[in-house]
PDB file of C-alpha atoms in Angstrom:
ATOM      1  CA  UNK A   1     -59.765 -71.687  46.779  1.00 48.00           C
ATOM      2  CA  UNK A   2     -62.130 -74.066  45.018  1.00 52.00           C
ATOM      3  CA  UNK A   3     -62.053 -73.804  41.214  1.00 50.00           C
ATOM      4  CA  UNK A   4     -65.255 -72.668  39.509  1.00 42.00           C
ATOM      5  CA  UNK A   5     -66.879 -75.636  37.829  1.00 45.00           C
ATOM      6  CA  UNK A   6     -66.560 -75.532  34.062  1.00 35.00           C
ATOM      7  CA  UNK A   7     -70.286 -76.084  33.530  1.00 37.00           C
ATOM      8  CA  UNK A   8     -71.041 -72.914  35.540  1.00 35.00           C
ATOM      9  CA  UNK A   9     -68.740 -70.898  33.282  1.00 35.00           C
ATOM     10  CA  UNK A  10     -70.360 -72.383  30.198  1.00 36.00           C
ATOM     11  CA  UNK A  11     -73.857 -71.621  31.507  1.00 36.00           C
ATOM     12  CA  UNK A  12     -73.048 -68.127  32.833  1.00 41.00           C
ATOM     13  CA  UNK A  13     -71.225 -66.759  29.766  1.00 36.00           C
ATOM     14  CA  UNK A  14     -74.301 -66.832  27.481  1.00 44.00           C
ATOM     15  CA  UNK A  15     -76.344 -65.075  30.182  1.00 42.00           C
ATOM     16  CA  UNK A  16     -73.729 -62.335  30.506  1.00 39.00           C
ATOM     17  CA  UNK A  17     -73.560 -62.007  26.722  1.00 45.00           C
ATOM     18  CA  UNK A  18     -77.350 -61.770  26.455  1.00 49.00           C
ATOM     19  CA  UNK A  19     -77.465 -59.068  29.130  1.00 49.00           C
ATOM     20  CA  UNK A  20     -74.659 -57.130  27.406  1.00 42.00           C
ATOM     21  CA  UNK A  21     -76.312 -57.406  24.015  1.00 40.00           C
ATOM     22  CA  UNK A  22     -79.670 -56.441  25.521  1.00 46.00           C
ATOM     23  CA  UNK A  23     -78.106 -53.349  27.115  1.00 45.00           C
ATOM     24  CA  UNK A  24     -76.427 -52.420  23.833  1.00 49.00           C
ATOM     25  CA  UNK A  25     -79.667 -52.897  21.930  1.00 48.00           C
ATOM     26  CA  UNK A  26     -81.498 -50.713  24.461  1.00 46.00           C
ATOM     27  CA  UNK A  27     -78.905 -47.944  24.070  1.00 48.00           C
ATOM     28  CA  UNK A  28     -79.175 -48.178  20.299  1.00 44.00           C
ATOM     29  CA  UNK A  29     -82.972 -48.077  20.513  1.00 41.00           C
ATOM     30  CA  UNK A  30     -82.843 -44.969  22.713  1.00 40.00           C
ATOM     31  CA  UNK A  31     -80.466 -43.277  20.251  1.00 41.00           C
ATOM     32  CA  UNK A  32     -82.778 -44.130  17.359  1.00 41.00           C
ATOM     33  CA  UNK A  33     -85.820 -42.809  19.256  1.00 46.00           C
ATOM     34  CA  UNK A  34     -84.053 -39.499  19.813  1.00 59.00           C
ATOM     35  CA  UNK A  35     -83.477 -39.118  16.096  1.00 69.00           C
ATOM     36  CA  UNK A  36     -86.752 -40.533  14.780  1.00 65.00           C
ATOM     37  CA  UNK A  37     -90.289 -39.606  15.841  1.00 63.00           C
ATOM     38  CA  UNK A  38     -93.757 -40.553  14.653  1.00 60.00           C
ATOM     39  CA  UNK A  39     -96.170 -37.669  14.057  1.00 56.00           C
ATOM     40  CA  UNK A  40     -99.626 -38.126  12.530  1.00 54.00           C
ATOM     41  CA  UNK A  41     -98.587 -41.642  11.481  1.00 58.00           C
ATOM     42  CA  UNK A  42     -95.655 -40.166   9.555  1.00 70.00           C
ATOM     43  CA  UNK A  43     -92.005 -40.760  10.412  1.00 89.00           C
ATOM     44  CA  UNK A  44     -89.793 -37.732  11.132  1.00 93.00           C
ATOM     45  CA  UNK A  45     -86.007 -37.869  11.322  1.00 95.00           C
ATOM     46  CA  UNK A  46     -83.590 -35.515  13.049  1.00 96.00           C
ATOM     47  CA  UNK A  47     -82.017 -33.206  10.490  1.00 94.00           C
ATOM     48  CA  UNK A  48     -78.588 -33.918  12.011  1.00 93.00           C
ATOM     49  CA  UNK A  49     -78.837 -37.373  10.428  1.00 94.00           C
ATOM     50  CA  UNK A  50     -78.481 -35.607   7.064  1.00 96.00           C
ATOM     51  CA  UNK A  51     -75.691 -33.518   5.595  1.00 94.00           C
ATOM     52  CA  UNK A  52     -75.694 -30.419   3.417  1.00 90.00           C
ATOM     53  CA  UNK A  53     -74.378 -30.460  -0.103  1.00 87.00           C
ATOM     54  CA  UNK A  54     -74.509 -27.843  -2.814  1.00 74.00           C
ATOM     55  CA  UNK A  55     -73.499 -26.932  -6.308  1.00 59.00           C
ATOM     56  CA  UNK A  56     -70.126 -25.253  -6.683  1.00 49.00           C
ATOM     57  CA  UNK A  57     -67.484 -24.258  -4.103  1.00 52.00           C
ATOM     58  CA  UNK A  58     -69.778 -21.714  -2.427  1.00 53.00           C
ATOM     59  CA  UNK A  59     -72.545 -24.296  -1.849  1.00 55.00           C
ATOM     60  CA  UNK A  60     -75.129 -22.547  -3.987  1.00 60.00           C
ATOM     61  CA  UNK A  61     -78.527 -24.241  -4.040  1.00 68.00           C
ATOM     62  CA  UNK A  62     -77.799 -26.432  -0.981  1.00 81.00           C
ATOM     63  CA  UNK A  63     -79.631 -29.717  -0.544  1.00 92.00           C
ATOM     64  CA  UNK A  64     -79.848 -32.166   2.355  1.00 94.00           C
ATOM     65  CA  UNK A  65     -78.758 -35.715   1.621  1.00 95.00           C
ATOM     66  CA  UNK A  66     -78.472 -39.023   3.463  1.00 93.00           C
ATOM     67  CA  UNK A  67     -75.015 -39.299   4.986  1.00 91.00           C
ATOM     68  CA  UNK A  68     -74.159 -42.779   3.771  1.00 88.00           C
ATOM     69  CA  UNK A  69     -75.702 -42.811   0.327  1.00 91.00           C
ATOM     70  CA  UNK A  70     -75.587 -39.123  -0.600  1.00 91.00           C
ATOM     71  CA  UNK A  71     -79.134 -39.437  -1.934  1.00 94.00           C
ATOM     72  CA  UNK A  72     -81.272 -36.267  -1.557  1.00 95.00           C
ATOM     73  CA  UNK A  73     -83.755 -36.870   1.250  1.00 96.00           C
ATOM     74  CA  UNK A  74     -87.529 -36.649   0.870  1.00 96.00           C
ATOM     75  CA  UNK A  75     -89.754 -36.789   3.934  1.00 96.00           C
ATOM     76  CA  UNK A  76     -90.437 -35.186   7.308  1.00 97.00           C
ATOM     77  CA  UNK A  77     -87.553 -33.767   9.365  1.00 97.00           C
ATOM     78  CA  UNK A  78     -87.095 -31.903  12.641  1.00 97.00           C
ATOM     79  CA  UNK A  79     -84.304 -29.916  14.285  1.00 96.00           C
ATOM     80  CA  UNK A  80     -83.617 -29.460  18.010  1.00 97.00           C
ATOM     81  CA  UNK A  81     -81.930 -26.831  20.159  1.00 97.00           C
ATOM     82  CA  UNK A  82     -79.207 -27.953  22.576  1.00 96.00           C
ATOM     83  CA  UNK A  83     -81.776 -27.840  25.388  1.00 96.00           C
ATOM     84  CA  UNK A  84     -83.940 -30.399  23.572  1.00 95.00           C
ATOM     85  CA  UNK A  85     -86.641 -27.965  22.460  1.00 97.00           C
ATOM     86  CA  UNK A  86     -87.758 -28.177  18.865  1.00 97.00           C
ATOM     87  CA  UNK A  87     -86.256 -25.567  16.583  1.00 97.00           C
ATOM     88  CA  UNK A  88     -87.940 -26.495  13.304  1.00 97.00           C
ATOM     89  CA  UNK A  89     -90.189 -29.098  11.729  1.00 97.00           C
ATOM     90  CA  UNK A  90     -91.229 -29.595   8.131  1.00 97.00           C
ATOM     91  CA  UNK A  91     -90.832 -31.494   4.881  1.00 97.00           C
ATOM     92  CA  UNK A  92     -88.026 -31.961   2.402  1.00 97.00           C
ATOM     93  CA  UNK A  93     -88.476 -32.945  -1.217  1.00 96.00           C
ATOM     94  CA  UNK A  94     -85.387 -34.068  -3.085  1.00 95.00           C
ATOM     95  CA  UNK A  95     -83.294 -32.501  -0.322  1.00 95.00           C
ATOM     96  CA  UNK A  96     -84.984 -29.076  -0.400  1.00 94.00           C
ATOM     97  CA  UNK A  97     -87.475 -27.379   1.930  1.00 95.00           C
ATOM     98  CA  UNK A  98     -91.015 -27.957   0.730  1.00 97.00           C
ATOM     99  CA  UNK A  99     -94.555 -27.012   1.814  1.00 97.00           C
ATOM    100  CA  UNK A 100     -95.381 -26.005   5.412  1.00 97.00           C
ATOM    101  CA  UNK A 101     -92.723 -25.517   8.099  1.00 97.00           C
ATOM    102  CA  UNK A 102     -92.905 -24.494  11.746  1.00 98.00           C
ATOM    103  CA  UNK A 103     -90.134 -22.741  13.686  1.00 98.00           C
ATOM    104  CA  UNK A 104     -89.821 -22.183  17.453  1.00 98.00           C
ATOM    105  CA  UNK A 105     -87.708 -20.171  19.892  1.00 98.00           C
ATOM    106  CA  UNK A 106     -85.533 -22.053  22.388  1.00 97.00           C
ATOM    107  CA  UNK A 107     -88.174 -21.608  25.106  1.00 97.00           C
ATOM    108  CA  UNK A 108     -90.763 -23.484  23.031  1.00 97.00           C
ATOM    109  CA  UNK A 109     -92.785 -20.462  21.902  1.00 98.00           C
ATOM    110  CA  UNK A 110     -93.698 -20.336  18.224  1.00 98.00           C
ATOM    111  CA  UNK A 111     -91.417 -18.260  16.003  1.00 98.00           C
ATOM    112  CA  UNK A 112     -92.735 -18.682  12.448  1.00 98.00           C
ATOM    113  CA  UNK A 113     -95.239 -20.470  10.252  1.00 98.00           C
ATOM    114  CA  UNK A 114     -93.712 -20.682   6.793  1.00 97.00           C
ATOM    115  CA  UNK A 115     -94.079 -22.263   3.371  1.00 97.00           C
ATOM    116  CA  UNK A 116     -91.496 -23.287   0.792  1.00 96.00           C
ATOM    117  CA  UNK A 117     -91.387 -24.542  -2.764  1.00 96.00           C
ATOM    118  CA  UNK A 118     -88.310 -26.277  -4.147  1.00 94.00           C
ATOM    119  CA  UNK A 119     -86.150 -24.740  -1.404  1.00 92.00           C
ATOM    120  CA  UNK A 120     -87.400 -21.177  -1.920  1.00 94.00           C
ATOM    121  CA  UNK A 121     -89.610 -19.185   0.416  1.00 95.00           C
ATOM    122  CA  UNK A 122     -92.972 -19.290  -1.281  1.00 97.00           C
ATOM    123  CA  UNK A 123     -96.398 -18.340   0.012  1.00 97.00           C
ATOM    124  CA  UNK A 124     -97.528 -16.854   3.309  1.00 98.00           C
ATOM    125  CA  UNK A 125     -95.060 -16.295   6.165  1.00 98.00           C
ATOM    126  CA  UNK A 126     -96.175 -15.309   9.656  1.00 98.00           C
ATOM    127  CA  UNK A 127     -93.664 -14.727  12.472  1.00 98.00           C
ATOM    128  CA  UNK A 128     -93.866 -13.691  16.123  1.00 99.00           C
ATOM    129  CA  UNK A 129     -91.617 -11.974  18.628  1.00 98.00           C
ATOM    130  CA  UNK A 130     -90.505 -14.046  21.602  1.00 97.00           C
ATOM    131  CA  UNK A 131     -93.214 -12.372  23.721  1.00 97.00           C
ATOM    132  CA  UNK A 132     -95.857 -13.832  21.341  1.00 97.00           C
ATOM    133  CA  UNK A 133     -96.616 -10.466  19.723  1.00 98.00           C
ATOM    134  CA  UNK A 134     -96.816 -10.747  15.949  1.00 98.00           C
ATOM    135  CA  UNK A 135     -93.567  -9.690  14.246  1.00 98.00           C
ATOM    136  CA  UNK A 136     -94.477  -9.710  10.552  1.00 98.00           C
ATOM    137  CA  UNK A 137     -96.797 -11.178   7.969  1.00 98.00           C
ATOM    138  CA  UNK A 138     -96.230 -11.259   4.237  1.00 98.00           C
ATOM    139  CA  UNK A 139     -96.056 -13.309   1.101  1.00 98.00           C
ATOM    140  CA  UNK A 140     -93.107 -14.682  -0.848  1.00 97.00           C
ATOM    141  CA  UNK A 141     -93.000 -15.752  -4.470  1.00 97.00           C
ATOM    142  CA  UNK A 142     -90.013 -17.779  -5.663  1.00 95.00           C
ATOM    143  CA  UNK A 143     -87.938 -16.520  -2.741  1.00 94.00           C
ATOM    144  CA  UNK A 144     -88.822 -12.836  -3.185  1.00 96.00           C
ATOM    145  CA  UNK A 145     -91.155 -10.613  -1.165  1.00 97.00           C
ATOM    146  CA  UNK A 146     -94.372 -10.217  -3.122  1.00 98.00           C
ATOM    147  CA  UNK A 147     -97.581  -8.455  -2.146  1.00 97.00           C
ATOM    148  CA  UNK A 148     -98.465  -6.654   1.084  1.00 97.00           C
ATOM    149  CA  UNK A 149     -96.078  -6.834   4.060  1.00 98.00           C
ATOM    150  CA  UNK A 150     -96.634  -5.626   7.619  1.00 98.00           C
ATOM    151  CA  UNK A 151     -94.142  -5.505  10.525  1.00 98.00           C
ATOM    152  CA  UNK A 152     -94.824  -4.835  14.221  1.00 98.00           C
ATOM    153  CA  UNK A 153     -92.711  -3.871  17.230  1.00 98.00           C
ATOM    154  CA  UNK A 154     -92.576  -6.123  20.299  1.00 97.00           C
ATOM    155  CA  UNK A 155     -95.101  -3.846  22.016  1.00 97.00           C
ATOM    156  CA  UNK A 156     -97.653  -4.581  19.271  1.00 97.00           C
ATOM    157  CA  UNK A 157     -97.300  -1.207  17.558  1.00 98.00           C
ATOM    158  CA  UNK A 158     -97.166  -1.321  13.763  1.00 98.00           C
ATOM    159  CA  UNK A 159     -93.640  -0.717  12.458  1.00 97.00           C
ATOM    160  CA  UNK A 160     -93.876  -0.940   8.671  1.00 97.00           C
ATOM    161  CA  UNK A 161     -96.405  -1.456   5.907  1.00 98.00           C
ATOM    162  CA  UNK A 162     -95.767  -1.653   2.182  1.00 97.00           C
ATOM    163  CA  UNK A 163     -96.185  -3.564  -1.056  1.00 97.00           C
ATOM    164  CA  UNK A 164     -93.566  -5.494  -3.005  1.00 97.00           C
ATOM    165  CA  UNK A 165     -93.441  -6.997  -6.473  1.00 97.00           C
ATOM    166  CA  UNK A 166     -90.734  -9.532  -7.321  1.00 96.00           C
ATOM    167  CA  UNK A 167     -88.772  -8.376  -4.279  1.00 95.00           C
ATOM    168  CA  UNK A 168     -88.913  -4.680  -5.203  1.00 96.00           C
ATOM    169  CA  UNK A 169     -90.722  -1.888  -3.359  1.00 96.00           C
ATOM    170  CA  UNK A 170     -93.880  -0.732  -5.051  1.00 96.00           C
ATOM    171  CA  UNK A 171     -96.427   1.970  -4.228  1.00 96.00           C
ATOM    172  CA  UNK A 172     -96.749   3.636  -0.841  1.00 96.00           C
ATOM    173  CA  UNK A 173     -94.549   2.539   2.065  1.00 96.00           C
ATOM    174  CA  UNK A 174     -95.044   3.771   5.626  1.00 97.00           C
ATOM    175  CA  UNK A 175     -92.940   3.355   8.779  1.00 95.00           C
ATOM    176  CA  UNK A 176     -93.798   4.244  12.384  1.00 96.00           C
ATOM    177  CA  UNK A 177     -91.896   4.998  15.571  1.00 95.00           C
ATOM    178  CA  UNK A 178     -92.323   2.558  18.444  1.00 96.00           C
ATOM    179  CA  UNK A 179     -94.671   5.002  20.179  1.00 97.00           C
ATOM    180  CA  UNK A 180     -97.058   4.946  17.207  1.00 96.00           C
ATOM    181  CA  UNK A 181     -96.035   8.263  15.641  1.00 96.00           C
ATOM    182  CA  UNK A 182     -95.461   8.119  11.905  1.00 95.00           C
ATOM    183  CA  UNK A 183     -91.742   7.969  11.083  1.00 93.00           C
ATOM    184  CA  UNK A 184     -91.577   8.089   7.281  1.00 93.00           C
ATOM    185  CA  UNK A 185     -93.577   7.572   4.131  1.00 94.00           C
ATOM    186  CA  UNK A 186     -92.657   7.407   0.469  1.00 94.00           C
ATOM    187  CA  UNK A 187     -93.748   6.068  -2.907  1.00 95.00           C
ATOM    188  CA  UNK A 188     -91.779   3.563  -4.954  1.00 95.00           C
ATOM    189  CA  UNK A 189     -91.846   2.340  -8.519  1.00 94.00           C
ATOM    190  CA  UNK A 190     -89.987  -0.842  -9.481  1.00 93.00           C
ATOM    191  CA  UNK A 191     -87.898  -0.601  -6.327  1.00 93.00           C
ATOM    192  CA  UNK A 192     -86.874   3.014  -6.874  1.00 93.00           C
ATOM    193  CA  UNK A 193     -87.947   5.993  -4.812  1.00 91.00           C
ATOM    194  CA  UNK A 194     -90.279   8.382  -6.606  1.00 92.00           C
ATOM    195  CA  UNK A 195     -88.563  11.756  -6.384  1.00 87.00           C
ATOM    196  CA  UNK A 196     -89.891  14.149  -3.766  1.00 82.00           C
ATOM    197  CA  UNK A 197     -92.280  11.619  -2.223  1.00 86.00           C
ATOM    198  CA  UNK A 198     -90.312  10.894   0.965  1.00 89.00           C
ATOM    199  CA  UNK A 199     -91.462  12.581   4.179  1.00 90.00           C
ATOM    200  CA  UNK A 200     -90.070  12.209   7.715  1.00 90.00           C
ATOM    201  CA  UNK A 201     -91.249  12.844  11.289  1.00 90.00           C
ATOM    202  CA  UNK A 202     -89.607  12.554  14.678  1.00 88.00           C
ATOM    203  CA  UNK A 203     -91.052  10.517  17.554  1.00 90.00           C
ATOM    204  CA  UNK A 204     -93.087  13.560  18.659  1.00 88.00           C
ATOM    205  CA  UNK A 205     -94.870  13.700  15.317  1.00 87.00           C
ATOM    206  CA  UNK A 206     -93.026  16.824  14.171  1.00 86.00           C
ATOM    207  CA  UNK A 207     -91.867  17.009  10.533  1.00 85.00           C
ATOM    208  CA  UNK A 208     -88.105  16.800  10.165  1.00 83.00           C
ATOM    209  CA  UNK A 209     -85.844  18.031   7.400  1.00 68.00           C
ATOM    210  CA  UNK A 210     -85.086  15.213   4.989  1.00 62.00           C
ATOM    211  CA  UNK A 211     -83.378  17.297   2.327  1.00 54.00           C
ATOM    212  CA  UNK A 212     -80.885  15.164   0.465  1.00 41.00           C
ATOM    213  CA  UNK A 213     -81.683  12.117   2.612  1.00 54.00           C
ATOM    214  CA  UNK A 214     -83.037   9.146   0.654  1.00 51.00           C
ATOM    215  CA  UNK A 215     -85.427   6.827   2.424  1.00 51.00           C
ATOM    216  CA  UNK A 216     -83.584   3.748   3.621  1.00 55.00           C
ATOM    217  CA  UNK A 217     -84.286   0.229   2.485  1.00 56.00           C
ATOM    218  CA  UNK A 218     -86.617  -2.089   4.361  1.00 56.00           C
ATOM    219  CA  UNK A 219     -83.670  -4.077   5.669  1.00 58.00           C
ATOM    220  CA  UNK A 220     -82.008  -0.954   7.071  1.00 55.00           C
ATOM    221  CA  UNK A 221     -85.281   0.405   8.416  1.00 52.00           C
ATOM    222  CA  UNK A 222     -85.957  -2.740  10.417  1.00 52.00           C
ATOM    223  CA  UNK A 223     -82.554  -3.053  12.093  1.00 49.00           C
TER     224      UNK A 223
END
């Protein structure tokens, strides 16, 4: 077997190295592209490039920080489902959710349009069921429900309507069955039921006995 000339080895090695480095650089570029996007001339990074930190052992007031430096992140971020569909997109300021955010279901349909301030839900929230029927619309103030709120069933029928102040029920609240028949109504003051104001109906529209039965909370009513 004839030995390979030394000059061929010397010439070939740099070419192999260049190809290897080029391949590595391409892989790195692809990885970066998956985690960074440009939208409206503004850079967005994948939220998985950040980590969550908080105050105290129970992670109260969590913030998102850069992994290497630990500095709270400010800028645009996005989150993906395992299937590659976008799950969320919005802004962080000093590591906390800020201003407008969009959320989607794993099939790409819109889930919510939301607003935040300093990490708290703040302002108008509108959400949809997976079938694109509106799910609820309402306002938050400093993380608490505030103002008029309306919920709907997946079939488009209204489910709940009521007013809140600082997260507490206020005034008249009404709930409906999925077939459109009224289910319950009551009046609240500072989050407490006004005695004797609760009334109930079955799905046929017939009054039902509610003696000794307090009206349930919004959370329980919407399960």
